[in-house]
Amino acid sequence: MHIDPLEKKWMYVVGLITVVMVGSMTYAAITMNLHPPSNVETIDPKTLHLSGEFVEDNLGVTKNADGSLTVRMIAARYSFYPQMIEVPVDTNVTFRMTSPDIVHGVHVPFTNMSTMVIPGYVSEVNTRFVREGESQFLCNEYCGMGHDYMWSKLKVVPKG
Amino acid sequence: MYDKAKSVALANMWVAFASFFVAIILGLYQVMNRSGLFPEIESHQLYFASVSTHGVLMGFVLTTFFVMGFGYYTATTTLKRPLWNKGLAWIAFLVALGGTVMAAVPLLTGKASVLYTFYPPLQADPVFYIGATLLVVGSWLWCLEMIMSVVTWKRDNPGKVVPLAMYGTTANAIMWLWTSAGVGIEMLFQLIPWSLGLMDTVDPGLARTLFSWTLHAIVYFWLFPAYIAMYTILPKVAGGRVFSDEMGRVAFIMLLVISVPIGFHHLYMDPQQAAGFKFLHMLGTFAVAIPTLLTGFTVLASLEGAGRLRGGKGLFGWIGALDWKEPIVVAGMLALFMLIAGGFGGMINASYQMNTLVHNTQWVTGHFHLIFAGTTVIMYLAVAYHLWPKLTGRRLASRGMAVLQLWLWTIGMLVLTLPWHVLGILGQPRRISSTPYDSPLVEQWGPHEAAMVVGGAILLFSALLFVLNLLLSHVSKKMDHVDDDEWAVAVYQPLSVPKPMNGFALWNSIIAVWMVIAYGYPVLQFLILDTHGSLAWGY
């Protein structure tokens, strides 16, 4: 097999680019524990409104013993319920969401609060909001003719 | 003389480009609807039926028929003998066409507005699922035709090197069989029986996992013919040689082996798969950038060689010395430019952490239009210009119009996709038909939405010039008996290559092992976990 010397040099460059990129992601995954939401937890979408974690009374913001917050929400046609969430800035927040109908996706622009919401599974996202102000949860997965109207409000308020 | 299967190649290409033209018209309608500047045409029903049809026509129909048509031409002219079984090629065409027509009816009547990725538990008309499956079945017959053509040729020509273009085409056929198995299983065991009422529920987690098996490598199924043309047609037309035949084989082998077991980068944000498997697929995703980086180098080096042979001097002088009146040369340079731009965006999407910020935003739509339309489809168009005289025996109606068309295509695509990238960063979700959010963001989106309408209009005009050129050529009376079906040769044309670079047995075993590692447990977990299916939903 014939390899041109110039080609060989380029192969080293390509190898280096790949190693640097994969290396930085591996470093972030290990040292900062930065992973995409992946908790593999199942739930019955047909009965979640009757009993268990996602009944109406349990939805919204709950304060945990360590000062962090858990926010339980339902993503369903065509909103994220409850439709208004208020959390303090610079506080660890765990979102737990699921869907009783079809596939949705949620993203708060400019933040890493993003996950798919798949019926039959519970999505969990750990984040903290660093900027105060009002923003939105936008549905970013096609979920039917009313998809454009699927959004809710998020208010990040001063701490304390 | 041998039978070059020209009529079956031409039939496939015409279906491909007719679908392409319909899809472009829908595309312009979509940007107009979405921009909010034309309230009188806004309709959610029409918009989502249109997006579904646009996606299926561009992603499945244009690509599959182009790949098949180009494959027949490649097989006969590189191996210099007839197809293994020409009847099978016609059966493949009819099965795929029948499937396309079947799928088109529910799509166009709004009974399959589930987008081209299906999204269960949204449920479409069963005819849509069956039609789409038949299209894939037709492509499987094409794979058989390609593989058997090469197998029988090798039997009759022991020890000879399979020509590079045919080696790549066979790699693509094998890769497509591996990767389309995922969507095939989803269709046959989930969507079709469920839509026919034989099953009450469907597990969207499993469906998404199976679709991801197909979803990445399918883009390489589309890209392969573009790369094959860059390696084996472009250098010759440009007046040079392939910089390295062996490196082309290495790139094709890497695309074949690596592109299938990496689909989870589409599922980074999904809750039903664990982080470890996503990380594993991320590693493969970055490995699959390697053959593209090698291809970029080899193709540019081949073009540089051609430019220097034409008298280009200095570091960049060869670029100006290229034949910029030759459609495929123009397309090749523009395609590489778009590949570089789109490739960088792709690395952001593929990154295990940064993906969070752009996932399912309009950024992603911008990214894949850059790569798909800007790199892949522009090469399809240029290959059509190159092949039309050979397939029809008539002269191309206008080379000037062809060059203009290719430039307009790239400009239109930039005007369309650069705003989309910005919109994505500004948080705009993809797959929306309007922006009725109570948010200051909506105002920031406005100017970019206006720009995309201009892009869509330029693209429709460009596509019109393309189809017109092909039509005028096809019915023209100016005969052009070009029987030059020669392919580019390499600077050092190999007289022999190591066995693994002339066949695929070793590579198939590696894919099998890698697939068991990458998809074995992630699919089996649905039998182990206490999963709950979803009922069907309309839209």
JSON list of N, CA and C in Angstrom, two decimals, chain A residues 10-39:
[
{"chain": "A", "resi": 10, "resn": "TRP", "atom": "N", "xyz": [-1.12, 14.67, 7.31]},
{"chain": "A", "resi": 10, "resn": "TRP", "atom": "CA", "xyz": [-2.52, 15.01, 7.49]},
{"chain": "A", "resi": 10, "resn": "TRP", "atom": "C", "xyz": [-3.21, 14.02, 8.43]},
{"chain": "A", "resi": 11, "resn": "MET", "atom": "N", "xyz": [-2.83, 12.75, 8.33]},
{"chain": "A", "resi": 11, "resn": "MET", "atom": "CA", "xyz": [-3.45, 11.75, 9.21]},
{"chain": "A", "resi": 11, "resn": "MET", "atom": "C", "xyz": [-3.11, 12.04, 10.68]},
{"chain": "A", "resi": 12, "resn": "TYR", "atom": "N", "xyz": [-1.88, 12.51, 10.92]},
{"chain": "A", "resi": 12, "resn": "TYR", "atom": "CA", "xyz": [-1.54, 12.89, 12.30]},
{"chain": "A", "resi": 12, "resn": "TYR", "atom": "C", "xyz": [-2.39, 14.07, 12.77]},
{"chain": "A", "resi": 13, "resn": "VAL", "atom": "N", "xyz": [-2.58, 15.04, 11.88]},
{"chain": "A", "resi": 13, "resn": "VAL", "atom": "CA", "xyz": [-3.39, 16.22, 12.23]},
{"chain": "A", "resi": 13, "resn": "VAL", "atom": "C", "xyz": [-4.82, 15.77, 12.58]},
{"chain": "A", "resi": 14, "resn": "VAL", "atom": "N", "xyz": [-5.38, 14.90, 11.72]},
{"chain": "A", "resi": 14, "resn": "VAL", "atom": "CA", "xyz": [-6.74, 14.39, 11.95]},
{"chain": "A", "resi": 14, "resn": "VAL", "atom": "C", "xyz": [-6.82, 13.65, 13.28]},
{"chain": "A", "resi": 15, "resn": "GLY", "atom": "N", "xyz": [-5.80, 12.84, 13.55]},
{"chain": "A", "resi": 15, "resn": "GLY", "atom": "CA", "xyz": [-5.76, 12.09, 14.81]},
{"chain": "A", "resi": 15, "resn": "GLY", "atom": "C", "xyz": [-5.74, 13.06, 15.99]},
{"chain": "A", "resi": 16, "resn": "LEU", "atom": "N", "xyz": [-4.94, 14.10, 15.86]},
{"chain": "A", "resi": 16, "resn": "LEU", "atom": "CA", "xyz": [-4.81, 15.07, 16.95]},
{"chain": "A", "resi": 16, "resn": "LEU", "atom": "C", "xyz": [-6.13, 15.80, 17.21]},
{"chain": "A", "resi": 17, "resn": "ILE", "atom": "N", "xyz": [-6.79, 16.24, 16.12]},
{"chain": "A", "resi": 17, "resn": "ILE", "atom": "CA", "xyz": [-8.09, 16.94, 16.26]},
{"chain": "A", "resi": 17, "resn": "ILE", "atom": "C", "xyz": [-9.07, 16.04, 17.02]},
{"chain": "A", "resi": 18, "resn": "THR", "atom": "N", "xyz": [-9.13, 14.78, 16.60]},
{"chain": "A", "resi": 18, "resn": "THR", "atom": "CA", "xyz": [-10.09, 13.85, 17.21]},
{"chain": "A", "resi": 18, "resn": "THR", "atom": "C", "xyz": [-9.77, 13.63, 18.68]},
{"chain": "A", "resi": 19, "resn": "VAL", "atom": "N", "xyz": [-8.48, 13.43, 18.98]},
{"chain": "A", "resi": 19, "resn": "VAL", "atom": "CA", "xyz": [-8.10, 13.15, 20.37]},
{"chain": "A", "resi": 19, "resn": "VAL", "atom": "C", "xyz": [-8.40, 14.36, 21.26]},
{"chain": "A", "resi": 20, "resn": "VAL", "atom": "N", "xyz": [-8.13, 15.56, 20.76]},
{"chain": "A", "resi": 20, "resn": "VAL", "atom": "CA", "xyz": [-8.37, 16.77, 21.57]},
{"chain": "A", "resi": 20, "resn": "VAL", "atom": "C", "xyz": [-9.87, 16.91, 21.87]},
{"chain": "A", "resi": 21, "resn": "MET", "atom": "N", "xyz": [-10.71, 16.69, 20.85]},
{"chain": "A", "resi": 21, "resn": "MET", "atom": "CA", "xyz": [-12.15, 16.88, 21.06]},
{"chain": "A", "resi": 21, "resn": "MET", "atom": "C", "xyz": [-12.73, 15.81, 21.98]},
{"chain": "A", "resi": 22, "resn": "VAL", "atom": "N", "xyz": [-12.40, 14.55, 21.69]},
{"chain": "A", "resi": 22, "resn": "VAL", "atom": "CA", "xyz": [-12.93, 13.47, 22.53]},
{"chain": "A", "resi": 22, "resn": "VAL", "atom": "C", "xyz": [-12.35, 13.60, 23.94]},
{"chain": "A", "resi": 23, "resn": "GLY", "atom": "N", "xyz": [-11.09, 14.01, 24.03]},
{"chain": "A", "resi": 23, "resn": "GLY", "atom": "CA", "xyz": [-10.44, 14.17, 25.33]},
{"chain": "A", "resi": 23, "resn": "GLY", "atom": "C", "xyz": [-11.15, 15.23, 26.17]},
{"chain": "A", "resi": 24, "resn": "SER", "atom": "N", "xyz": [-11.51, 16.36, 25.55]},
{"chain": "A", "resi": 24, "resn": "SER", "atom": "CA", "xyz": [-12.14, 17.41, 26.34]},
{"chain": "A", "resi": 24, "resn": "SER", "atom": "C", "xyz": [-13.53, 16.99, 26.84]},
{"chain": "A", "resi": 25, "resn": "MET", "atom": "N", "xyz": [-14.24, 16.22, 26.01]},
{"chain": "A", "resi": 25, "resn": "MET", "atom": "CA", "xyz": [-15.56, 15.76, 26.45]},
{"chain": "A", "resi": 25, "resn": "MET", "atom": "C", "xyz": [-15.44, 14.72, 27.55]},
{"chain": "A", "resi": 26, "resn": "THR", "atom": "N", "xyz": [-14.44, 13.86, 27.42]},
{"chain": "A", "resi": 26, "resn": "THR", "atom": "CA", "xyz": [-14.23, 12.84, 28.45]},
{"chain": "A", "resi": 26, "resn": "THR", "atom": "C", "xyz": [-13.84, 13.51, 29.77]},
{"chain": "A", "resi": 27, "resn": "TYR", "atom": "N", "xyz": [-12.98, 14.53, 29.67]},
{"chain": "A", "resi": 27, "resn": "TYR", "atom": "CA", "xyz": [-12.54, 15.26, 30.85]},
{"chain": "A", "resi": 27, "resn": "TYR", "atom": "C", "xyz": [-13.75, 15.90, 31.56]},
{"chain": "A", "resi": 28, "resn": "ALA", "atom": "N", "xyz": [-14.63, 16.55, 30.75]},
{"chain": "A", "resi": 28, "resn": "ALA", "atom": "CA", "xyz": [-15.81, 17.20, 31.33]},
{"chain": "A", "resi": 28, "resn": "ALA", "atom": "C", "xyz": [-16.75, 16.16, 31.95]},
{"chain": "A", "resi": 29, "resn": "ALA", "atom": "N", "xyz": [-16.87, 15.01, 31.30]},
{"chain": "A", "resi": 29, "resn": "ALA", "atom": "CA", "xyz": [-17.78, 13.98, 31.81]},
{"chain": "A", "resi": 29, "resn": "ALA", "atom": "C", "xyz": [-17.29, 13.44, 33.15]},
{"chain": "A", "resi": 30, "resn": "ILE", "atom": "N", "xyz": [-15.95, 13.26, 33.26]},
{"chain": "A", "resi": 30, "resn": "ILE", "atom": "CA", "xyz": [-15.42, 12.63, 34.46]},
{"chain": "A", "resi": 30, "resn": "ILE", "atom": "C", "xyz": [-15.27, 13.65, 35.60]},
{"chain": "A", "resi": 31, "resn": "THR", "atom": "N", "xyz": [-14.63, 14.80, 35.32]},
{"chain": "A", "resi": 31, "resn": "THR", "atom": "CA", "xyz": [-14.33, 15.71, 36.42]},
{"chain": "A", "resi": 31, "resn": "THR", "atom": "C", "xyz": [-15.52, 16.58, 36.81]},
{"chain": "A", "resi": 32, "resn": "MET", "atom": "N", "xyz": [-16.38, 16.95, 35.85]},
{"chain": "A", "resi": 32, "resn": "MET", "atom": "CA", "xyz": [-17.51, 17.82, 36.20]},
{"chain": "A", "resi": 32, "resn": "MET", "atom": "C", "xyz": [-18.82, 17.04, 36.24]},
{"chain": "A", "resi": 33, "resn": "ASN", "atom": "N", "xyz": [-18.74, 15.75, 36.03]},
{"chain": "A", "resi": 33, "resn": "ASN", "atom": "CA", "xyz": [-19.92, 14.90, 36.03]},
{"chain": "A", "resi": 33, "resn": "ASN", "atom": "C", "xyz": [-20.99, 15.43, 35.08]},
{"chain": "A", "resi": 34, "resn": "LEU", "atom": "N", "xyz": [-20.57, 15.89, 33.90]},
{"chain": "A", "resi": 34, "resn": "LEU", "atom": "CA", "xyz": [-21.51, 16.45, 32.92]},
{"chain": "A", "resi": 34, "resn": "LEU", "atom": "C", "xyz": [-21.97, 15.37, 31.95]},
{"chain": "A", "resi": 35, "resn": "HIS", "atom": "N", "xyz": [-23.18, 14.91, 32.14]},
{"chain": "A", "resi": 35, "resn": "HIS", "atom": "CA", "xyz": [-23.75, 13.89, 31.25]},
{"chain": "A", "resi": 35, "resn": "HIS", "atom": "C", "xyz": [-25.12, 14.36, 30.77]},
{"chain": "A", "resi": 36, "resn": "PRO", "atom": "N", "xyz": [-25.55, 13.90, 29.61]},
{"chain": "A", "resi": 36, "resn": "PRO", "atom": "CA", "xyz": [-26.93, 14.21, 29.20]},
{"chain": "A", "resi": 36, "resn": "PRO", "atom": "C", "xyz": [-27.92, 13.47, 30.10]},
{"chain": "A", "resi": 37, "resn": "PRO", "atom": "N", "xyz": [-29.18, 13.95, 30.18]},
{"chain": "A", "resi": 37, "resn": "PRO", "atom": "CA", "xyz": [-30.16, 13.29, 31.06]},
{"chain": "A", "resi": 37, "resn": "PRO", "atom": "C", "xyz": [-30.40, 11.85, 30.63]},
{"chain": "A", "resi": 38, "resn": "SER", "atom": "N", "xyz": [-30.15, 10.91, 31.51]},
{"chain": "A", "resi": 38, "resn": "SER", "atom": "CA", "xyz": [-30.17, 9.49, 31.11]},
{"chain": "A", "resi": 38, "resn": "SER", "atom": "C", "xyz": [-30.53, 8.59, 32.28]},
{"chain": "A", "resi": 39, "resn": "ASN", "atom": "N", "xyz": [-31.68, 8.80, 32.93]},
{"chain": "A", "resi": 39, "resn": "ASN", "atom": "CA", "xyz": [-31.89, 8.02, 34.15]},
{"chain": "A", "resi": 39, "resn": "ASN", "atom": "C", "xyz": [-32.64, 6.69, 33.98]}
]
